[in-house]
Tab-separated table of C-alpha atoms in Angstrom:
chain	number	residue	atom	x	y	z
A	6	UNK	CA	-196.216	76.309	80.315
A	7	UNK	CA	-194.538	77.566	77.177
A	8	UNK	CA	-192.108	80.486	77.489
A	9	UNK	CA	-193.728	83.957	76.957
A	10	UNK	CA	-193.166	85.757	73.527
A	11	UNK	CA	-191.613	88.568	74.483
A	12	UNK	CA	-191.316	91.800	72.037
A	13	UNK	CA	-188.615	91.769	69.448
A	14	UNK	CA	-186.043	94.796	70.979
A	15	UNK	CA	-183.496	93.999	68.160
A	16	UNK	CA	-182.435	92.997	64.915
A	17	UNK	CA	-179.756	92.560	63.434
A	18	UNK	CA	-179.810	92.162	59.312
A	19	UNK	CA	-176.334	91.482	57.372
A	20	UNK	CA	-178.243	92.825	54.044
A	21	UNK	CA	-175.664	91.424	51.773
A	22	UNK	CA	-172.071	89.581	52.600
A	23	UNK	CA	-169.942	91.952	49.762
A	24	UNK	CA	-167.352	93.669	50.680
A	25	UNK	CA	-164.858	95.493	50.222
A	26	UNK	CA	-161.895	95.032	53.111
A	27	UNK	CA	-160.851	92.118	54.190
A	28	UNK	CA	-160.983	92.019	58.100
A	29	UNK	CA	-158.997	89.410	59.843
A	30	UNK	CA	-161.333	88.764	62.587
A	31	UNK	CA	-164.719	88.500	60.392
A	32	UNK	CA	-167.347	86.304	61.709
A	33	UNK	CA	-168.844	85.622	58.520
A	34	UNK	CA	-165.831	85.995	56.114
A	35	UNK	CA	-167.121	88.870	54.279
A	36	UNK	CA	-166.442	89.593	50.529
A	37	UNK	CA	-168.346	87.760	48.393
A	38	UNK	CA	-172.476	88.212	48.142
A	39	UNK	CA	-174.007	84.801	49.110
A	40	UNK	CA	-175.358	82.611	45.863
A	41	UNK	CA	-178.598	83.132	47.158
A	42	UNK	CA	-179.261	86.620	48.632
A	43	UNK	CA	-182.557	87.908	49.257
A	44	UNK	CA	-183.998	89.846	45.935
A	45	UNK	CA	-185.304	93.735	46.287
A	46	UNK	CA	-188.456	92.051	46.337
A	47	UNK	CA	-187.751	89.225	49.106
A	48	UNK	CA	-186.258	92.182	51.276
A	49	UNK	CA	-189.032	94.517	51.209
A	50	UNK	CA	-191.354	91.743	52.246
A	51	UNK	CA	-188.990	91.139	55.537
A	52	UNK	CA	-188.970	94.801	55.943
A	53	UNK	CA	-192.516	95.228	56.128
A	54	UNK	CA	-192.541	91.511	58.351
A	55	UNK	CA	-190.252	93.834	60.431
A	56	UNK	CA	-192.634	96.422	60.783
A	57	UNK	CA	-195.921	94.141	61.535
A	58	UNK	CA	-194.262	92.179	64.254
A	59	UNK	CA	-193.243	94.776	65.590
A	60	UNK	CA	-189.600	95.630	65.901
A	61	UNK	CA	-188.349	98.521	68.083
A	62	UNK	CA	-184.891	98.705	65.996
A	63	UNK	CA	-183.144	96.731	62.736
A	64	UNK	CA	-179.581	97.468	62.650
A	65	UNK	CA	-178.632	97.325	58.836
A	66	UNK	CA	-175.170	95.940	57.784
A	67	UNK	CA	-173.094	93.687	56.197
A	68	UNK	CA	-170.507	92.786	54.716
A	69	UNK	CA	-170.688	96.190	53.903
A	70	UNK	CA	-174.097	97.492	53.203
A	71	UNK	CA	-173.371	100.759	50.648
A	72	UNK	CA	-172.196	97.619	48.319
A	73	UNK	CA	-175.871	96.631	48.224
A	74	UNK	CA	-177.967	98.796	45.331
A	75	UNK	CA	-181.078	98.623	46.829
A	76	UNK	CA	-179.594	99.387	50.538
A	77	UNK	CA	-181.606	103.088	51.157
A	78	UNK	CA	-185.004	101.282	49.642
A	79	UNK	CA	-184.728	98.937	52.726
A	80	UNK	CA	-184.140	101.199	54.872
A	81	UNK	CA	-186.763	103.589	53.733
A	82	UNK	CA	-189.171	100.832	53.793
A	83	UNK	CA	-187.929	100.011	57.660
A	84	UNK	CA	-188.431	103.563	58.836
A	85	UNK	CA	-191.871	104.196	56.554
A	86	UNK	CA	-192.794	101.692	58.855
A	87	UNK	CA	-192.197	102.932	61.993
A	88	UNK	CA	-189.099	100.883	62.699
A	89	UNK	CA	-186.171	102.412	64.230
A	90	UNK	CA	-182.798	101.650	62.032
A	91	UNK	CA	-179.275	101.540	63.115
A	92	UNK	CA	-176.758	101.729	60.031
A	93	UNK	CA	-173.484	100.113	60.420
A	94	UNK	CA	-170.554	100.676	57.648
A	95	UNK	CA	-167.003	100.484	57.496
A	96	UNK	CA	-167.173	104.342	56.609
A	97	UNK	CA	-164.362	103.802	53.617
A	98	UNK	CA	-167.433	104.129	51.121
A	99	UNK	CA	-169.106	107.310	52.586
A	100	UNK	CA	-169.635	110.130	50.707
A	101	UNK	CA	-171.548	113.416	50.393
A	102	UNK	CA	-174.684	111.644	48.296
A	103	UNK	CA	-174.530	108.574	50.994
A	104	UNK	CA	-174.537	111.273	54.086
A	105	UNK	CA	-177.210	113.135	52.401
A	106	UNK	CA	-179.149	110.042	52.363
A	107	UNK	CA	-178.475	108.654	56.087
A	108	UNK	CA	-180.169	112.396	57.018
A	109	UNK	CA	-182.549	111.770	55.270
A	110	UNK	CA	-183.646	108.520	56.765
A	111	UNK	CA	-183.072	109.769	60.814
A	112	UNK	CA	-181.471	107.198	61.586
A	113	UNK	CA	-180.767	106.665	65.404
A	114	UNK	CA	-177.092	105.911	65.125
A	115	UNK	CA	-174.688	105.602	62.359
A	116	UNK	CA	-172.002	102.754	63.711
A	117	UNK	CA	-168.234	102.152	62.600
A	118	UNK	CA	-165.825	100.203	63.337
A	119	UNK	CA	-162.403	101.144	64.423
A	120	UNK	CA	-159.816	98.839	65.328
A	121	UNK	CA	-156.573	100.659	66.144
A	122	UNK	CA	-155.493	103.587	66.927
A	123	UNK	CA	-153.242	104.503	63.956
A	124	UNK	CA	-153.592	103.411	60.399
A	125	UNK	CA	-150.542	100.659	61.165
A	126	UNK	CA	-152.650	98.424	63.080
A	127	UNK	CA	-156.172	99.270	61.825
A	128	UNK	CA	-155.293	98.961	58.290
A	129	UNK	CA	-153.366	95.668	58.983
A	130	UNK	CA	-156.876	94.186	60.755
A	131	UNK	CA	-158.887	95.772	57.994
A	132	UNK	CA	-156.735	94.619	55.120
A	133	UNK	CA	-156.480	97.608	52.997
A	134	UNK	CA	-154.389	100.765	53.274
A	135	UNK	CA	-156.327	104.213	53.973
A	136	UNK	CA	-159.033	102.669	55.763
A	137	UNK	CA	-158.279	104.391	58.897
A	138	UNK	CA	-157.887	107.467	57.486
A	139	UNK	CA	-161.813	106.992	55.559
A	140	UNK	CA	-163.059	106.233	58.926
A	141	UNK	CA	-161.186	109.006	60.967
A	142	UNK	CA	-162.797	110.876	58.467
A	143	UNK	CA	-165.774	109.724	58.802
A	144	UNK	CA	-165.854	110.449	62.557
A	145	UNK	CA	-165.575	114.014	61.412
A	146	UNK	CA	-167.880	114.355	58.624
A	147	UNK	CA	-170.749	112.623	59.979
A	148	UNK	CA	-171.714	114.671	63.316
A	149	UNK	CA	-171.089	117.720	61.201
A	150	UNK	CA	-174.066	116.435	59.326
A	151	UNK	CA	-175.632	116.063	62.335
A	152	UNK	CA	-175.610	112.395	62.821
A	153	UNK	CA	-175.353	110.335	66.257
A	154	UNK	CA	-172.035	108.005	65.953
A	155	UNK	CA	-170.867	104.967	67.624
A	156	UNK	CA	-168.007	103.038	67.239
A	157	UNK	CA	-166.927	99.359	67.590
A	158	UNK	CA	-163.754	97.995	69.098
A	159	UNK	CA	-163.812	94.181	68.144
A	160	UNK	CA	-160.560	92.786	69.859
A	161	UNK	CA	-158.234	90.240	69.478
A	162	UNK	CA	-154.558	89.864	70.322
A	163	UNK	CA	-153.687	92.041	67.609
A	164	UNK	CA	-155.294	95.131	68.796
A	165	UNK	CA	-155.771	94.380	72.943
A	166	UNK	CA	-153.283	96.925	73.588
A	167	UNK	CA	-154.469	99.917	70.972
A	168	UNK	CA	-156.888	100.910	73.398
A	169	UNK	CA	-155.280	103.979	75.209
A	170	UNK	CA	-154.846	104.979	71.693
A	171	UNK	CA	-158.358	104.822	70.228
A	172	UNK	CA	-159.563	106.368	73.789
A	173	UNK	CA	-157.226	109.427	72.689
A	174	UNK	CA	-158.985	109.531	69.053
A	175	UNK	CA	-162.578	109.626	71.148
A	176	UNK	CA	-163.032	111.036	74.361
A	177	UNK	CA	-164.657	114.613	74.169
A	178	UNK	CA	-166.153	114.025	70.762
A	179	UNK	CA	-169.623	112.734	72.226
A	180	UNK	CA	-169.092	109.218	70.105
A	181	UNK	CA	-170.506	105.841	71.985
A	182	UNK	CA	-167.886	103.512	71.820
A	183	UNK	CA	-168.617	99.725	72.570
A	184	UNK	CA	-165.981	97.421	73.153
A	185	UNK	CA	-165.965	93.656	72.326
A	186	UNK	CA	-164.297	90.422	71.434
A	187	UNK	CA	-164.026	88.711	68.276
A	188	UNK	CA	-165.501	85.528	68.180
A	189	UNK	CA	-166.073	81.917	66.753
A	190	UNK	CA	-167.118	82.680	62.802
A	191	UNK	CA	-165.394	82.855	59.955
A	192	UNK	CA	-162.411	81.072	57.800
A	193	UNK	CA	-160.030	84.789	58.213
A	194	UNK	CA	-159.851	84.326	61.632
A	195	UNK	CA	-156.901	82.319	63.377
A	196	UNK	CA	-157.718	81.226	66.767
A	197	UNK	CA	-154.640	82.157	68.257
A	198	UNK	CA	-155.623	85.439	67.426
A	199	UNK	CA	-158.364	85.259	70.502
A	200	UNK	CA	-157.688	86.907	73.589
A	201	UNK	CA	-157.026	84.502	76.538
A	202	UNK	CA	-159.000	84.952	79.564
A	203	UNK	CA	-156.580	86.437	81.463
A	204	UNK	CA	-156.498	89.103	78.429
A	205	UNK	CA	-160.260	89.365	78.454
A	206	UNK	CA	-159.695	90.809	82.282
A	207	UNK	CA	-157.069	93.383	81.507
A	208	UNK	CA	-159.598	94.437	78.751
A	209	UNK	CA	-162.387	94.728	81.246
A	210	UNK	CA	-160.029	96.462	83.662
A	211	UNK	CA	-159.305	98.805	81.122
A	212	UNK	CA	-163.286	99.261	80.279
A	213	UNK	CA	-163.803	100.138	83.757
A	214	UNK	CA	-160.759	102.739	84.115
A	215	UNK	CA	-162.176	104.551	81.805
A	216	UNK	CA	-165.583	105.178	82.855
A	217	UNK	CA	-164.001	106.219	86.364
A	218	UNK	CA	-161.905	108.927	84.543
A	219	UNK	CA	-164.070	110.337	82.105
A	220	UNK	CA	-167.809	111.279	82.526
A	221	UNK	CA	-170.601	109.783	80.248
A	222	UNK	CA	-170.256	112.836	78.294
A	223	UNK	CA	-166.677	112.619	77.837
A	224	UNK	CA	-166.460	109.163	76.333
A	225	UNK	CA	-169.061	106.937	76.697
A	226	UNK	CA	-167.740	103.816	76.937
A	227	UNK	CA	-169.244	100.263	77.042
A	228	UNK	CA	-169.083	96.245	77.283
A	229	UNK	CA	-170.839	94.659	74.473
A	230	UNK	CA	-173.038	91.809	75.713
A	231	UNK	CA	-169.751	89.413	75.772
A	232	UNK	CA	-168.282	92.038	78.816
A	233	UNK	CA	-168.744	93.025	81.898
A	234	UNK	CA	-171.147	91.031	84.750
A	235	UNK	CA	-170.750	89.401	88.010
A	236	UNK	CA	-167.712	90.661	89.008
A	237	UNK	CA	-166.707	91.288	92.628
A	238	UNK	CA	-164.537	93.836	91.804
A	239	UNK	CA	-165.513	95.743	89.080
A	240	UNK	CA	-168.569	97.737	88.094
A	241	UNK	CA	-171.110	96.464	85.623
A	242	UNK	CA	-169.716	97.532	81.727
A	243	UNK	CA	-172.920	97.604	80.269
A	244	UNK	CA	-175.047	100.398	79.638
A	245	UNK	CA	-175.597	102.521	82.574
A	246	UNK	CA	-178.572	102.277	84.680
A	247	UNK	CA	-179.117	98.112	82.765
A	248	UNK	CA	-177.831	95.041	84.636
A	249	UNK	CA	-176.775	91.403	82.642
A	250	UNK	CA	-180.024	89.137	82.746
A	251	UNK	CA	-179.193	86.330	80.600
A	252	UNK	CA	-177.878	86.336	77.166
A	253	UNK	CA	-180.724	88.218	75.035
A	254	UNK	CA	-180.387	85.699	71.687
A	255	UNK	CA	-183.509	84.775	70.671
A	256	UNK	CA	-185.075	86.409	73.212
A	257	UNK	CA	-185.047	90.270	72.862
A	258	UNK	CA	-182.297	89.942	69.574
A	259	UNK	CA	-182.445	88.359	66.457
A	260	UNK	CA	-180.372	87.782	63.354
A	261	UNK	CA	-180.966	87.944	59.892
A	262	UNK	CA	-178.139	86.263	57.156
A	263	UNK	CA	-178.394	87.931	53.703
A	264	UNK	CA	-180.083	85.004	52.482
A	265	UNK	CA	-182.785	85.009	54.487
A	266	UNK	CA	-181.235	82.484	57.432
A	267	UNK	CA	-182.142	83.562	61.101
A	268	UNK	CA	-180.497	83.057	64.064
A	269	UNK	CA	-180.889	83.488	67.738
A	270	UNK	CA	-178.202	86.442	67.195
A	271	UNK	CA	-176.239	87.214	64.141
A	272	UNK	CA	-172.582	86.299	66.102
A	273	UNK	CA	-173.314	82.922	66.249
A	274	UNK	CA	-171.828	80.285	63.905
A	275	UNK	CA	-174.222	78.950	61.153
A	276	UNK	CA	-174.989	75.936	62.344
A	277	UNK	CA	-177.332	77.593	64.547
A	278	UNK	CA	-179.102	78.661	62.171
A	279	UNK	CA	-183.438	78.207	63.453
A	280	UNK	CA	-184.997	78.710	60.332
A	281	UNK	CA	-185.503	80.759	56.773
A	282	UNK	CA	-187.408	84.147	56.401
A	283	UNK	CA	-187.962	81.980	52.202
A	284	UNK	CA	-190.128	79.386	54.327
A	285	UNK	CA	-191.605	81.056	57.420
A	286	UNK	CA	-192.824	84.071	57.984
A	287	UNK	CA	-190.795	86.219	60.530
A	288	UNK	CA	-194.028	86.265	62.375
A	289	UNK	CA	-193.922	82.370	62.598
A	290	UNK	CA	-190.653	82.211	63.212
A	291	UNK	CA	-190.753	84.337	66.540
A	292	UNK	CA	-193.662	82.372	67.780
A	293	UNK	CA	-192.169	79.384	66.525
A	294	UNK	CA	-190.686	76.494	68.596
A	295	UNK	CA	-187.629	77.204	67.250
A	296	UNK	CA	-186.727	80.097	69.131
A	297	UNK	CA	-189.131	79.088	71.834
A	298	UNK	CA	-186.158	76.901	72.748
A	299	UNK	CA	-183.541	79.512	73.553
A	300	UNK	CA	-185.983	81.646	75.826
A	301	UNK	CA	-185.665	78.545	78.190
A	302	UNK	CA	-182.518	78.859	80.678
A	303	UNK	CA	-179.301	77.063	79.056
A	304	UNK	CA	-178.373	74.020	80.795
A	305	UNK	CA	-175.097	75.343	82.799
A	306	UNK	CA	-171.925	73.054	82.641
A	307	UNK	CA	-169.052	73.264	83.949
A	308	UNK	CA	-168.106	76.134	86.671
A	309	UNK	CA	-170.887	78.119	85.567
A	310	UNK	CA	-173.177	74.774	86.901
A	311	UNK	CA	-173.028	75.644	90.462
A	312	UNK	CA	-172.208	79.320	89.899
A	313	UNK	CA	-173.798	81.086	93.028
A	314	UNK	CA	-174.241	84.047	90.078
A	315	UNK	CA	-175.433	81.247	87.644
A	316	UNK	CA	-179.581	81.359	87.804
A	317	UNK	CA	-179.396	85.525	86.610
A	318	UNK	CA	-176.270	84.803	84.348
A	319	UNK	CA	-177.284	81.186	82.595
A	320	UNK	CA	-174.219	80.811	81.732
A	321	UNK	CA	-173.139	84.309	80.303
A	322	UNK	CA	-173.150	85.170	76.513
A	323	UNK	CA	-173.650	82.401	74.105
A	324	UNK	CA	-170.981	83.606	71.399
A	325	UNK	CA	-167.972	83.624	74.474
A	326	UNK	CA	-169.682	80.090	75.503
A	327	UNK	CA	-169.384	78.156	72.051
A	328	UNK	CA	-166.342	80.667	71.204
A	329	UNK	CA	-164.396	79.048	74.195
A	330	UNK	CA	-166.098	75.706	75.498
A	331	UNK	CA	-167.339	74.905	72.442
A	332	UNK	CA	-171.590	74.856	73.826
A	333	UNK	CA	-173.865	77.263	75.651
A	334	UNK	CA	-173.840	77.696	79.394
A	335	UNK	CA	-170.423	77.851	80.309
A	336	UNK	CA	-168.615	80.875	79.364
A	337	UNK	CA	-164.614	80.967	80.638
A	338	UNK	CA	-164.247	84.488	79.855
A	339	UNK	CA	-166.259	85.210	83.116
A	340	UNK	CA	-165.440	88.190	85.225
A	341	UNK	CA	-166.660	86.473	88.433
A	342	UNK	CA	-164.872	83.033	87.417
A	343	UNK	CA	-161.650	84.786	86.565
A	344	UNK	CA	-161.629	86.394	90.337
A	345	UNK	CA	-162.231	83.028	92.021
A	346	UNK	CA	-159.237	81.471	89.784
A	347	UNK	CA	-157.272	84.726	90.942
C-alpha cells in the first residue's frame, strides 16, 4: 500500500539567494541571485499552486527576501489565497515603508535571526558591522507596529556560548525564540565550526534551563526540529504540548530553491533535490513518487538501528543525520544516544 498523502503543514520558499551579509554558517551560500530564478510570472503561478494544494503556511525568505522587487506581490498573492505566510529577514533592510507593508499583509510571524549577544560576535557571524544593532532595532520597532516576532539562534562553535547573553536581550519581551544548529550546506561554512556532540548536549541543557526558569510568557524558548527528543533526562524542547514523530521532510514540510528546485526540506544539501516546480506541478510533485519515498521510515544504521526509541524517532532529523554520518537514519547528535555514551 502506498504511503498516505498527508496535508502540506509547511513550506519553506528561499524567494531569491541575494543578499546582502555574508553569514559564515549559510546553508546555501547566500549573495548572489541564482542564474535561473523564478520570473514574477513563474512565482505567482507557485503561489497560487500553493494556495490550490492547499498549504496551511509558506514561510518567505532568502537570501534575503526585501532584495527581491516583486517580494510583497508574492506574498499578497499567498495570503489573497488563503495561505498563511511567515516572513523571515535579516531585519538590516527594514524600514518604515517595509513595516507598513508586513501590516498590511497579517502576517503570522515576522522571523530574525540573531546570533550573538553583542554586535562583536553577531556582526563577526553576519559579516558586516551594524547588523546587530539593525536587528536589535528591529526587535523594537516591529511589535510596536504590532507584529508577532520570533527569532533564530543558528549555532556553531562560534556562538555556543552567547546564549546567556541573547536570553538577557529576550526574556520578558514576548519574542519566540528557536534555537538550532547549523548544518551541512554551503561553501562559507568550515566544518570545524560545527558543534561536537558533546556541545550539542550542553546546548540542550541550556534549552531546558531555561524553560524551567522562565514561564512561556517570559521567554518562550524552543528546539528546532534538530533538538530535543528521547532523552532520559531532559524534557522534550519542542513546542509545548507536541512530541518528536519522525523527521517531518517531505512529509508535513517542504522546500522551495529560488529556482524552482524542491526538496524534502529546504536544510538539506542540493543533491537532494526531488524535482522542479519548471516541470511538475507542485500538485504532482506532492503526490509524486518522489516524495512518496521519504514518507516511508528511513532505514536506521548504526546505533539508531536497534534504538529501543528508534521506530517513533527513525533515526532523528535528516539535516543532523547527513550533517554528521553523512546519510539518513542515524543521527549522533542524539539526546538519548549521548546519555547511554555518558
Amino acid at each position: 500500500m502506498p504511503p498516505l498523502i498527508p496535508p502540506l503543514q509547511c513550506c519553506v520558499w528561499e524567494l531569491t539567494l541575494r543578499c546582502n551579509l555574508r553569514c559564515r554558517h549559510c546553508g546555501a551560500t547566500a549573495g548572489r541571485a541564482r542564474p535561473d530564478e523564478l520570473s514574477t510570472t513563474e512565482a505567482l503561478r507557485i503561489a497560487d499552486e500553493l494556495a490550490a494544494l492547499p498549504a496551511d503556511e509558506v514561510t518567505l525568505m532568502g537570501g534575503e527576501l526585501f532584495l527581491r522587487p516583486d517580494w510583497y506581490a508574492v506574498a499578497e498573492r499567498l495570503r489573497t489565497g488563503g495561505v498563511g505566510l511567515v516572513v523571515f529577514t535579516n531585519a538590516t533592510l527594514l524600514n518604515a515603508e517595509r513595516i507598513a507593508q508586513l501590516r498590511a499583509l497579517e502576517p503570522r510571524t515576522i522571523g530574525t535571526s540573531l546570533d550573538g549577544g553583542c554586535a562583536a560576535v553577531h556582526d563577526d557571524i553576519r559579516g558586516r558591522a551594524g547588523a546587530f544593532a539593525r536587528t536589535v532595532a528591529a526587535l523594537d520597532a516591529l511589535p510596536a507596529a504590532g507584529l508577532r516576532v520570533a527569532v533564530i539562534t543558528t549555532l556553531t562553535r562560534r556562538n555556543l556560548y552567547e546564549l546567556p547573553a541573547i536570553a538577557r536581550l529576550l526574556v520578558g519581551r514576548g519574542i519566540r525564540w528557536q534555537i538550532q544548529c547549523a548544518g551541512v550546506g554551503g561553501e562559507r561554512l568550515v566544518r570545524q565550526d560545527l558543534l561536537t556532540p558533546l556541545e550539542f548536549y550542553f546546548a540542550a541543557r541550556f534549552i531546558a534551563r531555561m524553560r524551567a526558569t522562565y514561564s512561556w510568557e517570559e521567554l518562550p524558548v524552543i528546539g528546532a526540529h534538530d533538538f530535543g527528543y528521547c532523552s532520559g533526562r531532559l524534557p522534550y524542547l519542542g513546542m509545548p504540548g507536541e512530541r518528536w514523530a519522525g523527521c517531518p521532510a517531505g512529509r508535513r514540510v517542504l522546500g522551495i530553491q529560488s529556482n524552482g528546485a524542491v526538496k524534502a526540506c529546504l536544510s538539506l544539501p542540493d543533491d537532494m533535490v526531488v524535482g522542479s516546480l519548471r516541470e511538475l506541478s507542485l500538485a504532482e510533485l506532492w503526490q509524486g513518487e518522489m516524495l512518496a519515498a521519504w514518507r516511508r521510515p528511513a532505514e536506521r544504521t548504526g546505533f539508531c538501528a536497534a534504538c529501543p526509541h528508534g521506530p517513533v524517532c527513525e533515526g532523528g532529523c535528516t539535516s543532523m543525520a547527513v550533517t554528521y554520518s553523512g546519510q539518513r537514519g542515524d543521527d549522533p547528535c542524539c539526546l538519548y544516544r549521548l546519555e547511554q555514551a555518558q
